[in-house]
Amino acid sequence: MQYDKILLGHGSGGKLSHQLIDELILPYFSNKTLKELNDAAVLDYSGQKMVFSTDSYVVDPIEFPGGDIGKIAVCGTVNDISMMGAKPLFLSVGFIIEEGLPLETLRRILASMHKAAEEAGIQIVTGDTKVVPNGAADKLFINTAGIGVPYTKNIPSGGRAEIGDQIIINGPIAEHGITVMASREGLAMDLALQTDSAPLNGLVEKIMTVSENIHVLRDPTRGGIATTLNEIARQSSVGIRIDENQVPIAPAVASACEILGLDPLYIANEGKMLVICSLDDTHRVLETMRAHKYGRESRIIGSVLKEPKNRVFLKTVIGGQRVIDMLTGEQLPRIC
Amino acid sequence: MQYDKILLGHGSGGKLSHQLIDELILPYFSNKTLKELNDAAVLDYSGQKMVFSTDSYVVDPIEFPGGDIGKIAVCGTVNDISMMGAKPLFLSVGFIIEEGLPLETLRRILASMHKAAEEAGIQIVTGDTKVVPNGAADKLFINTAGIGVPYTKNIPSGGRAEIGDQIIINGPIAEHGITVMASREGLAMDLALQTDSAPLNGLVEKIMTVSENIHVLRDPTRGGIATTLNEIARQSSVGIRIDENQVPIAPAVASACEILGLDPLYIANEGKMLVICSLDDTHRVLETMRAHKYGRESRIIGSVLKEPKNRVFLKTVIGGQRVIDMLTGEQLPRIC
């Protein structure tokens, strides 16, 4: 590591995060499961496959148009489990609350978690609450961990993208990150922005009924689709081409990105997923996705190529090509 | 709730914590598993019983004699699973790091987690790292969640204490809380204090080989043995009598409690457990515990009575009796 202190960028989900995890954390916890670095671990539990995942949520502000820290804490872990082609069953919740948080705020966030858990059909079965003195944390942090059961033996993984595969996304990008960012500036309402936070397990369940061999499922959260696609390209040792014309983005989000000087490809999503499957499966998967409420605007945005290995490039609107690297540094701290 | 804001006492593990959980949190997450309010949930996973637990750690300072936040984050969840009479198998870890934390500090804590996980024989299989700007959190918070497999069908529970049962503790109390507290005052070294933080799964495994029907296992962390025994008395609708003469406490801890004006019965432990079993099993269990390195000083400290229901009372050294209530308010914030 070139630094002797933790930087904000170490939490970005991008290059510095990868460096921190690869060089500092993994050496202490090295085991086969953790090394795979997917959104969740696949374990053997008494002869049964099991999926296990965790995330902490530190988003600021804790409430924003379309959601709050509670909703993303439930949906985020539900989605991480779903991305392993698994049905989320149980959730744990750990609250770290700053002394002085209004009970009314906590109540709203609990109600929102309850609603999200109900929609996802997941049970919150165990929890923990810590309170820290005023100033020792910022309002509220939530950790969730979840357990799920795989639908199929062919567990999707970032390392399974194959040459010729098609890349589908279930709708417009960058909505979560830009909403949170604009909320901080007091602009989210004016710009009519709203987080895309949603539980994707229902959509994944549908996909799993029409294909038994989805190669990759990933939710492009921190670092956006650019970072997630780079991870996949490296894990699978393939090239990935994205067609800028095909990447869906809402006009309001596009303008907000311009106003705030941000590249939507690097902005976090909380209700989007990338599906990578064989050309043969693509049509069926796409039709199935479009029939689901969280997949109406699904579209093929690119494909998997042999070269250039480990790289993502964008065919731009004007016909050029540019390499899309992983996020470096921290574009948006505390986005989830 | 009589308050409109979160108070420090809501995180104490005592009365206010119970009120917060019962009145505010549980109504939103109500399900049978969560309502049992044990240290961990017992779930049905594809026809197999499974134990699932989580805790967040916010201890201040993050390093103290005999341990650090990483050690207690691993041991705490290992112990919560063990208290269900289960073997801990897998752990998830979520870090919330304050920008500016020295990498050397993080490295020491990771090494300590690695060592604790190795001793406990548990695998850390999935994780998450968030970084928040300077001032938005205090140095480092860690959440762990864990999965375990029960040793027996007779799962110990706070609600299973029976009249006539004996209450055993595996060693001297109050060492963790007083060490952390004295560390804050710069006194821990001078007073030769050290946390008792330890993974108790090995000790539990031994106990499970000599009794198939341990009624209650609980680790008295936040709120100390007084709070944990009160919880058990209420869950089982029994009375509990503790003999003050029999409660082990190290002389250094006793003096530190006097100096700091704290009651050791209410002080957190991180390597202690209360075992409640039938009179018939007591001798075998006690002998087994004493043969283990974390049980050498095991002792019977009391028994379960019919009356007074839901109450804990102490037979004092001078022969009197006093009721020991649950911790009210917050004696020691950020103790674990």
XYZ file of C-alpha atoms in Angstrom:
672
model
C 0.000 0.000 0.000
C 1.325 3.482 -0.855
C -0.425 5.127 2.090
C -0.131 4.815 5.842
C -3.673 5.941 6.633
C -7.119 4.964 5.471
C -8.361 7.352 2.770
C -11.956 7.976 1.764
C -11.188 6.289 -1.555
C -10.558 3.013 0.278
C -14.335 2.797 0.636
C -15.226 3.710 -2.945
C -15.669 0.201 -4.254
C -13.054 1.084 -6.892
C -9.285 0.704 -7.260
C -8.276 1.758 -3.751
C -10.920 -0.521 -2.213
C -9.546 -3.429 -4.189
C -6.025 -2.569 -3.072
C -7.066 -2.392 0.595
C -8.872 -5.706 0.402
C -6.255 -7.542 -1.676
C -3.165 -6.254 0.104
C -4.263 -5.707 3.693
C -7.415 -7.631 4.540
C -7.270 -10.837 2.479
C -3.819 -11.910 3.698
C -5.298 -12.244 7.199
C -8.487 -14.049 6.235
C -7.277 -16.104 3.336
C -9.567 -18.947 2.425
C -10.961 -20.205 -0.849
C -14.453 -18.819 -0.324
C -13.358 -15.294 0.539
C -10.826 -15.179 -2.303
C -13.560 -15.582 -4.898
C -14.675 -12.034 -4.025
C -18.218 -12.352 -5.252
C -21.089 -10.419 -3.665
C -21.662 -13.335 -1.322
C -20.005 -16.552 -0.193
C -21.215 -19.978 -1.279
C -20.865 -22.424 1.590
C -21.482 -26.029 2.330
C -23.888 -26.348 5.279
C -24.442 -29.942 6.362
C -24.270 -31.089 2.752
C -26.518 -28.258 1.482
C -25.229 -25.297 -0.514
C -25.825 -21.994 1.234
C -25.206 -18.357 0.288
C -24.060 -15.876 2.968
C -23.462 -12.151 2.558
C -23.053 -8.941 4.554
C -22.983 -5.186 3.972
C -22.809 -2.132 6.185
C -24.749 0.973 5.206
C -23.482 4.456 6.042
C -25.397 6.533 3.492
C -25.676 10.282 4.123
C -28.372 11.624 4.318
C -30.182 8.698 5.929
C -33.444 9.628 4.169
C -33.723 10.660 0.513
C -36.366 10.617 -2.240
C -37.619 7.071 -2.826
C -35.841 5.452 0.086
C -33.701 5.592 3.184
C -30.826 3.756 4.859
C -33.240 1.073 6.089
C -34.597 0.268 2.647
C -31.151 -0.030 1.073
C -29.879 -2.089 4.033
C -32.597 -4.679 3.413
C -32.590 -4.528 -0.408
C -28.790 -4.401 -0.653
C -28.230 -7.691 1.120
C -31.284 -9.281 -0.519
C -29.711 -8.300 -3.851
C -26.217 -9.542 -2.975
C -27.688 -12.956 -2.191
C -29.867 -12.866 -5.307
C -26.785 -12.153 -7.440
C -25.536 -15.631 -6.518
C -28.674 -17.077 -8.106
C -30.059 -17.756 -4.657
C -33.336 -17.149 -2.840
C -32.791 -14.903 0.217
C -34.390 -16.416 3.328
C -33.105 -14.805 6.531
C -31.632 -11.466 7.475
C -29.788 -10.177 10.546
C -29.725 -6.464 11.368
C -27.180 -4.533 13.440
C -27.908 -0.905 14.303
C -25.277 1.599 15.422
C -27.229 4.636 16.566
C -25.890 8.034 17.541
C -27.227 9.303 20.850
C -29.862 11.947 20.151
C -31.354 10.398 17.008
C -35.075 11.302 17.088
C -37.197 8.220 17.771
C -39.546 9.374 15.009
C -36.735 9.093 12.478
C -35.825 5.623 13.709
C -39.496 4.649 13.537
C -39.774 5.737 9.897
C -36.644 3.796 9.002
C -37.852 0.675 10.816
C -41.177 0.909 8.969
C -39.311 1.185 5.707
C -37.186 -1.898 6.537
C -40.324 -3.797 7.440
C -41.919 -2.882 4.113
C -38.827 -3.828 2.104
C -38.483 -7.141 3.964
C -42.141 -7.912 3.310
C -41.828 -7.177 -0.387
C -38.705 -9.331 -0.604
C -40.376 -12.099 1.411
C -37.384 -12.301 3.765
C -37.510 -12.709 7.543
C -35.454 -10.508 9.866
C -34.595 -13.109 12.502
C -31.844 -11.696 14.694
C -30.426 -8.302 15.527
C -28.300 -6.059 17.696
C -28.507 -2.421 18.749
C -25.598 -0.281 19.895
C -25.797 3.367 20.892
C -22.698 5.590 20.762
C -22.311 9.033 22.319
C -23.165 12.118 20.300
C -20.397 12.748 17.769
C -19.005 9.185 17.771
C -21.110 8.214 14.731
C -23.238 10.162 12.274
C -26.922 9.478 13.086
C -27.311 5.832 12.059
C -25.348 3.003 10.492
C -26.976 -0.331 9.664
C -25.363 -3.674 8.950
C -27.322 -6.535 7.458
C -26.180 -10.085 6.839
C -28.261 -12.581 4.935
C -28.621 -16.245 4.162
C -30.027 -17.717 0.992
C -30.489 -21.008 -0.808
C -29.309 -21.402 -4.432
C -31.887 -22.085 -7.155
C -29.430 -24.078 -9.234
C -26.113 -25.895 -9.158
C -24.776 -23.509 -11.801
C -24.102 -20.626 -9.467
C -23.525 -17.370 -11.371
C -20.136 -15.790 -10.696
C -18.070 -12.850 -11.882
C -15.584 -15.390 -13.203
C -17.999 -17.165 -15.549
C -18.466 -14.626 -18.393
C -17.814 -16.340 -21.740
C -16.852 -14.993 -25.106
C -19.992 -14.246 -27.109
C -22.157 -13.731 -24.019
C -24.607 -10.845 -24.015
C -24.823 -8.265 -21.233
C -28.281 -7.156 -20.128
C -29.233 -4.445 -17.634
C -32.704 -4.234 -16.086
C -33.172 -0.474 -16.450
C -31.694 3.031 -16.327
C -28.458 3.615 -14.431
C -27.088 6.021 -11.801
C -30.382 6.840 -10.091
C -29.404 5.964 -6.536
C -26.047 7.734 -6.398
C -27.229 10.879 -8.087
C -30.290 11.101 -5.819
C -28.189 10.858 -2.672
C -25.651 13.331 -4.021
C -28.325 15.805 -5.106
C -30.086 15.388 -1.729
C -26.949 16.611 -0.011
C -27.022 19.721 -2.179
C -30.767 20.115 -1.548
C -31.427 19.531 -5.258
C -33.019 16.052 -5.410
C -36.632 17.245 -5.253
C -36.142 20.042 -7.793
C -34.479 17.675 -10.207
C -37.250 15.063 -9.684
C -34.702 12.390 -8.803
C -35.469 9.191 -6.945
C -33.348 6.237 -5.823
C -33.874 3.006 -7.752
C -33.497 0.958 -4.515
C -35.513 -2.247 -4.889
C -35.332 -5.914 -3.917
C -34.346 -7.835 -7.051
C -34.978 -11.358 -5.771
C -38.356 -11.636 -7.490
C -36.809 -10.700 -10.825
C -33.924 -13.143 -10.318
C -36.351 -15.925 -9.437
C -38.155 -15.379 -12.763
C -34.874 -15.415 -14.700
C -33.852 -18.661 -13.021
C -37.034 -20.318 -14.275
C -36.164 -19.644 -17.940
C -32.419 -20.339 -17.861
C -30.530 -22.888 -15.832
C -27.203 -21.417 -16.743
C -26.957 -17.687 -16.153
C -23.203 -17.001 -16.219
C -23.012 -13.756 -14.238
C -25.435 -11.737 -12.113
C -24.061 -8.624 -10.456
C -25.613 -5.520 -8.944
C -23.534 -2.479 -9.883
C -23.620 -0.565 -6.589
C -20.585 1.446 -5.379
C -18.417 2.398 -8.365
C -21.310 1.945 -10.818
C -21.527 -0.269 -13.887
C -18.008 0.760 -14.976
C -16.430 -0.697 -11.849
C -18.579 -3.844 -11.790
C -17.910 -4.592 -15.464
C -14.169 -4.141 -14.863
C -14.340 -6.640 -12.003
C -16.104 -9.137 -14.240
C -13.628 -8.606 -17.106
C -10.738 -9.348 -14.728
C -12.382 -12.259 -12.925
C -13.280 -13.911 -16.253
C -10.138 -12.805 -18.188
C -12.237 -11.447 -21.031
C -12.872 -8.146 -22.776
C -16.196 -6.352 -22.372
C -17.675 -3.964 -24.907
C -20.481 -1.616 -23.938
C -22.514 0.340 -26.464
C -23.061 3.831 -25.031
C -26.167 4.263 -27.212
C -27.776 1.308 -25.473
C -27.050 2.213 -21.844
C -30.371 3.459 -20.471
C -30.328 6.674 -18.483
C -33.241 8.881 -17.496
C -33.064 12.459 -18.843
C -33.325 13.911 -15.303
C -30.387 11.757 -14.184
C -28.337 12.715 -17.223
C -28.868 16.427 -16.534
C -28.159 16.048 -12.825
C -24.887 14.289 -13.704
C -23.961 17.183 -15.948
C -24.839 19.760 -13.290
C -22.827 17.922 -10.639
C -19.995 16.977 -13.019
C -20.318 13.219 -12.502
C -20.008 10.303 -14.915
C -23.130 8.114 -14.666
C -21.117 4.994 -15.510
C -19.397 5.327 -12.110
C -22.490 6.167 -10.066
C -24.027 3.672 -7.636
C -27.254 1.813 -8.358
C -29.369 0.049 -5.734
C -31.996 -1.627 -7.908
C -30.062 -2.546 -11.017
C -28.464 -5.776 -12.097
C -26.221 -6.908 -14.911
C -27.139 -10.275 -16.370
C -24.571 -12.051 -18.530
C -25.733 -15.135 -20.392
C -25.208 -17.030 -23.614
C -26.589 -15.637 -26.864
C -29.003 -18.593 -26.912
C -30.527 -17.642 -23.584
C -30.593 -13.897 -24.202
C -33.973 -13.522 -25.856
C -35.803 -15.639 -23.279
C -34.105 -13.888 -20.381
C -34.765 -10.428 -21.811
C -38.450 -11.144 -22.407
C -38.817 -12.540 -18.884
C -37.111 -9.509 -17.386
C -39.305 -7.092 -19.343
C -42.420 -8.763 -17.956
C -41.331 -7.975 -14.357
C -41.937 -4.620 -12.694
C -38.229 -4.161 -11.956
C -37.193 -5.115 -15.467
C -39.572 -3.237 -17.812
C -36.746 -1.220 -19.343
C -34.304 -4.117 -19.650
C -31.880 -3.836 -22.537
C -28.816 -5.485 -24.027
C -25.972 -3.019 -23.447
C -22.951 -4.952 -24.637
C -21.171 -8.237 -25.089
C -18.206 -10.289 -23.972
C -15.182 -10.496 -26.287
C -11.897 -12.346 -26.343
C -9.787 -9.176 -26.468
C -8.670 -6.867 -24.929
C -8.484 -9.172 -21.900
C -9.387 -7.704 -18.484
C -10.611 -4.473 -20.083
C -13.907 -2.696 -20.587
C -14.373 -0.365 -23.505
C -17.212 1.835 -24.570
C -18.415 2.318 -28.125
C -19.361 5.976 -27.793
C -22.426 7.669 -29.218
C -20.331 9.326 -31.922
C -18.786 6.000 -32.898
C -15.414 6.177 -31.143
C -14.091 3.795 -28.526
C -12.716 4.525 -25.093
C -11.387 2.358 -22.319
C -13.480 2.497 -19.151
C -11.325 1.894 -16.112
C -12.328 1.062 -12.562
C -13.192 3.991 -10.315
C -10.048 5.513 -8.803
C -10.299 7.455 -5.565
C -13.682 8.320 -4.135
C -16.254 9.922 -6.366
C -19.124 9.840 -3.887
C -18.434 9.060 -0.236
C -21.239 7.568 1.885
C -23.447 6.750 -1.071
C -24.704 3.496 0.448
C -41.403 5.079 25.194
C -41.025 8.043 27.561
C -38.385 9.749 25.406
C -38.391 11.226 21.921
C -34.687 10.754 21.295
C -32.259 7.877 21.532
C -30.340 8.003 24.817
C -27.020 6.360 25.580
C -28.865 4.031 27.950
C -30.754 2.562 25.000
C -27.519 0.761 24.147
C -26.696 -0.464 27.650
C -28.141 -3.944 27.323
C -30.294 -3.111 30.362
C -33.807 -1.789 30.945
C -33.793 0.983 28.351
C -32.394 -1.385 25.716
C -35.212 -3.818 26.422
C -37.743 -1.021 26.177
C -36.336 0.168 22.843
C -36.351 -3.339 21.421
C -39.744 -4.378 22.806
C -41.633 -1.179 22.092
C -40.022 0.238 18.989
C -38.093 -2.388 17.054
C -39.961 -5.665 17.567
C -43.353 -4.357 16.408
C -41.821 -3.839 12.953
C -40.009 -7.150 12.677
C -42.330 -9.392 14.565
C -41.808 -13.074 13.938
C -41.550 -16.078 16.192
C -37.792 -16.449 15.911
C -36.986 -12.839 16.748
C -39.462 -12.740 19.645
C -37.550 -15.416 21.517
C -34.800 -12.837 22.105
C -31.987 -15.277 22.631
C -28.385 -14.470 21.707
C -29.003 -16.014 18.305
C -31.853 -17.245 16.119
C -32.538 -20.927 15.523
C -33.696 -21.442 11.952
C -34.780 -24.222 9.701
C -32.504 -24.380 6.646
C -33.611 -26.969 4.089
C -34.696 -29.271 6.895
C -31.540 -28.704 8.978
C -31.481 -26.624 12.153
C -29.188 -23.623 11.896
C -28.105 -20.910 14.346
C -27.628 -17.333 13.103
C -26.423 -14.338 15.112
C -25.044 -10.816 14.704
C -23.388 -8.126 16.807
C -21.846 -4.745 16.120
C -18.783 -3.668 18.094
C -18.156 -0.027 18.947
C -15.771 -0.396 21.904
C -13.681 2.623 22.876
C -10.661 2.471 22.968
C -10.285 0.024 20.081
C -7.212 -1.546 21.703
C -6.881 -2.425 25.396
C -4.908 -4.872 27.564
C -5.567 -8.454 26.459
C -7.569 -7.636 23.356
C -9.003 -5.208 20.857
C -12.196 -4.560 18.892
C -11.231 -7.263 16.389
C -10.815 -9.976 19.000
C -14.132 -9.232 20.677
C -15.879 -8.981 17.280
C -14.808 -12.531 16.453
C -15.174 -14.015 19.958
C -18.469 -12.215 20.660
C -20.309 -13.753 17.741
C -18.591 -17.119 18.207
C -19.870 -17.010 21.795
C -23.407 -15.950 20.875
C -23.660 -18.962 18.571
C -22.065 -21.227 21.172
C -24.658 -20.113 23.744
C -27.295 -21.827 21.590
C -25.433 -25.092 22.056
C -24.148 -24.830 18.506
C -20.805 -25.146 16.767
C -19.860 -21.867 15.008
C -18.827 -22.492 11.382
C -18.831 -19.293 9.337
C -18.420 -15.604 10.052
C -19.070 -12.456 8.035
C -17.281 -9.199 8.861
C -18.356 -5.629 8.093
C -15.904 -2.804 8.753
C -16.888 0.850 9.098
C -13.612 2.762 9.123
C -13.073 6.424 9.832
C -10.930 8.160 7.235
C -7.442 8.671 8.689
C -7.224 5.435 10.691
C -3.549 4.402 10.582
C -3.065 1.301 8.431
C -0.785 -0.086 11.138
C -3.655 -0.025 13.617
C -5.956 -1.758 11.158
C -3.230 -4.323 10.462
C -2.884 -5.145 14.189
C -6.639 -5.550 14.523
C -6.861 -7.764 11.448
C -4.050 -9.941 12.829
C -5.920 -10.208 16.103
C -9.135 -11.242 14.301
C -7.202 -13.818 12.325
C -5.745 -15.272 15.528
C -9.120 -15.389 17.295
C -10.782 -17.003 14.256
C -8.024 -19.613 14.121
C -8.370 -20.446 17.799
C -12.147 -20.722 17.423
C -11.775 -22.804 14.265
C -14.211 -20.561 12.392
C -13.879 -19.347 8.801
C -14.377 -15.686 7.864
C -16.051 -16.183 4.499
C -17.531 -12.852 3.425
C -17.073 -9.206 4.271
C -17.626 -5.555 3.487
C -15.603 -2.395 4.047
C -16.985 1.119 4.244
C -14.983 4.265 4.863
C -16.648 7.395 6.254
C -15.172 10.912 6.361
C -13.193 12.037 9.369
C -15.601 12.782 12.228
C -18.507 10.674 10.885
C -17.471 7.655 12.973
C -14.957 7.119 15.759
C -11.968 5.180 14.326
C -13.479 1.757 13.671
C -16.722 -0.173 14.113
C -16.962 -3.865 13.277
C -20.034 -5.989 12.702
C -19.838 -9.754 12.616
C -22.591 -12.237 11.810
C -22.173 -15.946 12.242
C -23.694 -19.273 11.358
C -23.521 -22.421 13.447
C -24.884 -25.941 13.628
C -26.520 -27.201 16.858
C -24.896 -30.097 18.740
C -28.222 -31.358 20.038
C -31.978 -31.154 19.579
C -32.312 -29.770 23.117
C -31.260 -26.246 22.296
C -30.433 -24.240 25.439
C -32.561 -21.132 25.869
C -33.116 -18.376 28.426
C -36.648 -19.706 28.834
C -35.638 -23.217 29.918
C -34.357 -22.671 33.489
C -36.128 -25.105 35.856
C -36.722 -25.018 39.570
C -33.846 -26.750 41.330
C -31.348 -26.101 38.505
C -27.845 -25.039 39.452
C -26.114 -21.967 38.015
C -22.441 -22.292 37.097
C -20.043 -19.611 35.888
C -16.735 -20.430 34.196
C -14.578 -17.912 36.062
C -14.185 -14.441 37.582
C -16.506 -11.651 36.483
C -16.264 -8.041 35.290
C -12.801 -8.251 33.720
C -13.665 -6.963 30.266
C -15.747 -3.948 31.259
C -13.419 -2.781 33.970
C -10.382 -3.124 31.689
C -11.975 -0.988 28.984
C -13.163 1.561 31.528
C -9.785 1.755 33.251
C -8.064 2.014 29.833
C -10.028 5.182 29.164
C -8.735 6.620 32.412
C -5.198 5.413 31.594
C -5.320 3.083 34.595
C -5.600 -0.421 33.098
C -1.860 -1.134 33.064
C -1.242 0.185 36.573
C -4.087 -1.883 37.946
C -2.849 -4.987 36.054
C -6.244 -5.474 34.425
C -6.882 -7.512 31.305
C -10.007 -8.325 29.285
C -11.300 -11.893 29.585
C -12.244 -11.941 25.867
C -12.043 -15.530 24.632
C -13.829 -17.862 22.235
C -15.968 -20.198 24.358
C -16.944 -22.678 21.644
C -14.320 -25.240 22.716
C -15.612 -25.175 26.284
C -19.226 -25.483 25.122
C -18.328 -28.426 22.882
C -16.888 -30.254 25.915
C -19.980 -29.524 28.009
C -22.228 -30.856 25.251
C -20.381 -34.173 25.336
C -21.244 -34.773 29.020
C -24.831 -33.495 29.050
C -27.461 -33.733 26.367
C -29.769 -31.397 28.171
C -28.150 -28.141 29.236
C -31.089 -25.849 29.998
C -29.501 -22.418 29.610
C -26.188 -21.108 28.274
C -25.707 -17.347 28.241
C -22.714 -15.056 28.021
C -23.186 -12.114 30.372
C -21.815 -9.286 28.207
C -23.390 -5.774 28.318
C -25.151 -5.267 31.635
C -23.119 -8.004 33.358
C -24.346 -11.124 35.129
C -27.056 -9.120 36.951
C -28.763 -8.180 33.681
C -28.373 -11.608 32.071
C -29.742 -13.415 35.135
C -32.711 -11.033 35.204
C -33.419 -11.832 31.561
C -33.324 -15.548 32.321
C -35.572 -15.171 35.403
C -38.172 -13.372 33.276
C -37.913 -15.648 30.239
C -38.300 -18.748 32.444
C -40.749 -17.204 34.991
C -38.583 -18.358 37.896
C -36.664 -16.854 40.777
C -32.870 -16.865 40.807
C -30.733 -16.792 43.937
C -27.052 -15.909 43.741
C -24.635 -16.432 46.611
C -22.329 -13.394 46.721
C -19.661 -15.447 48.515
C -19.465 -17.761 45.524
C -19.257 -15.190 42.731
C -15.603 -15.235 41.647
C -13.880 -11.896 41.220
C -10.170 -11.147 40.956
C -8.795 -8.866 43.672
C -7.478 -6.374 41.083
C -10.928 -6.178 39.483
C -12.604 -5.741 42.862
C -10.314 -2.835 43.754
C -10.686 -1.227 40.325
C -14.471 -1.410 40.736
C -14.158 0.330 44.089
C -11.872 3.019 42.690
C -14.195 3.677 39.737
C -17.378 3.287 41.792
C -18.817 0.453 39.712
C -20.746 -2.671 40.695
C -19.050 -5.748 39.187
C -22.375 -7.567 38.850
C -23.335 -5.052 36.139
C -20.012 -5.015 34.297
C -19.574 -6.644 30.888
C -17.726 -9.918 30.402
C -16.428 -11.190 27.047
C -15.159 -14.639 28.023
C -17.662 -15.748 30.635
C -20.709 -17.951 30.425
C -23.524 -18.927 32.728
C -24.494 -22.587 32.535
C -27.825 -23.643 34.009
C -28.490 -27.368 34.251
C -30.231 -29.940 36.421
C -28.730 -30.876 39.784
C -28.038 -34.337 38.328
C -25.868 -32.932 35.558
C -24.099 -30.323 37.676
C -21.161 -32.340 38.942
C -20.280 -33.761 35.532
C -20.592 -30.391 33.849
C -18.541 -28.622 36.515
C -15.720 -31.179 36.347
C -15.652 -30.954 32.558
C -15.538 -27.176 32.670
C -12.699 -27.152 35.197
C -10.606 -29.346 32.895
C -10.769 -26.718 30.120
C -8.463 -23.707 29.961
C -11.395 -21.280 29.889
C -13.150 -23.001 32.789
C -10.458 -23.653 35.414
C -12.147 -21.401 37.956
C -15.689 -22.612 37.277
C -18.001 -22.460 40.262
C -21.633 -22.890 41.256
C -22.864 -19.395 42.086
C -26.558 -19.963 42.697
C -29.723 -21.840 41.916
C -33.168 -21.559 40.363
C -36.173 -21.235 42.706
C -39.923 -21.127 42.331
C -40.267 -17.723 44.005
C -39.961 -14.782 43.746
C -40.867 -15.183 40.068
C -38.995 -13.050 37.495
C -36.583 -11.804 40.145
C -32.921 -12.207 40.995
C -31.748 -11.862 44.570
C -28.347 -11.943 46.128
C -27.471 -13.649 49.395
C -24.870 -11.148 50.532
C -21.541 -11.898 52.193
C -22.907 -10.753 55.563
C -25.965 -12.996 55.208
C -28.616 -10.522 54.096
C -30.591 -10.630 50.862
C -31.052 -7.944 48.241
C -32.906 -7.830 44.959
C -30.651 -7.382 41.947
C -32.470 -5.541 39.178
C -31.580 -5.181 35.534
C -29.180 -2.400 34.654
C -31.029 0.908 34.286
C -29.499 3.652 32.165
C -25.984 3.300 30.862
C -23.221 2.394 33.245
C -20.478 2.025 30.668
C -21.071 3.284 27.130
C -19.102 1.694 24.259
C -17.891 -1.232 26.330
C -18.158 -3.710 23.463
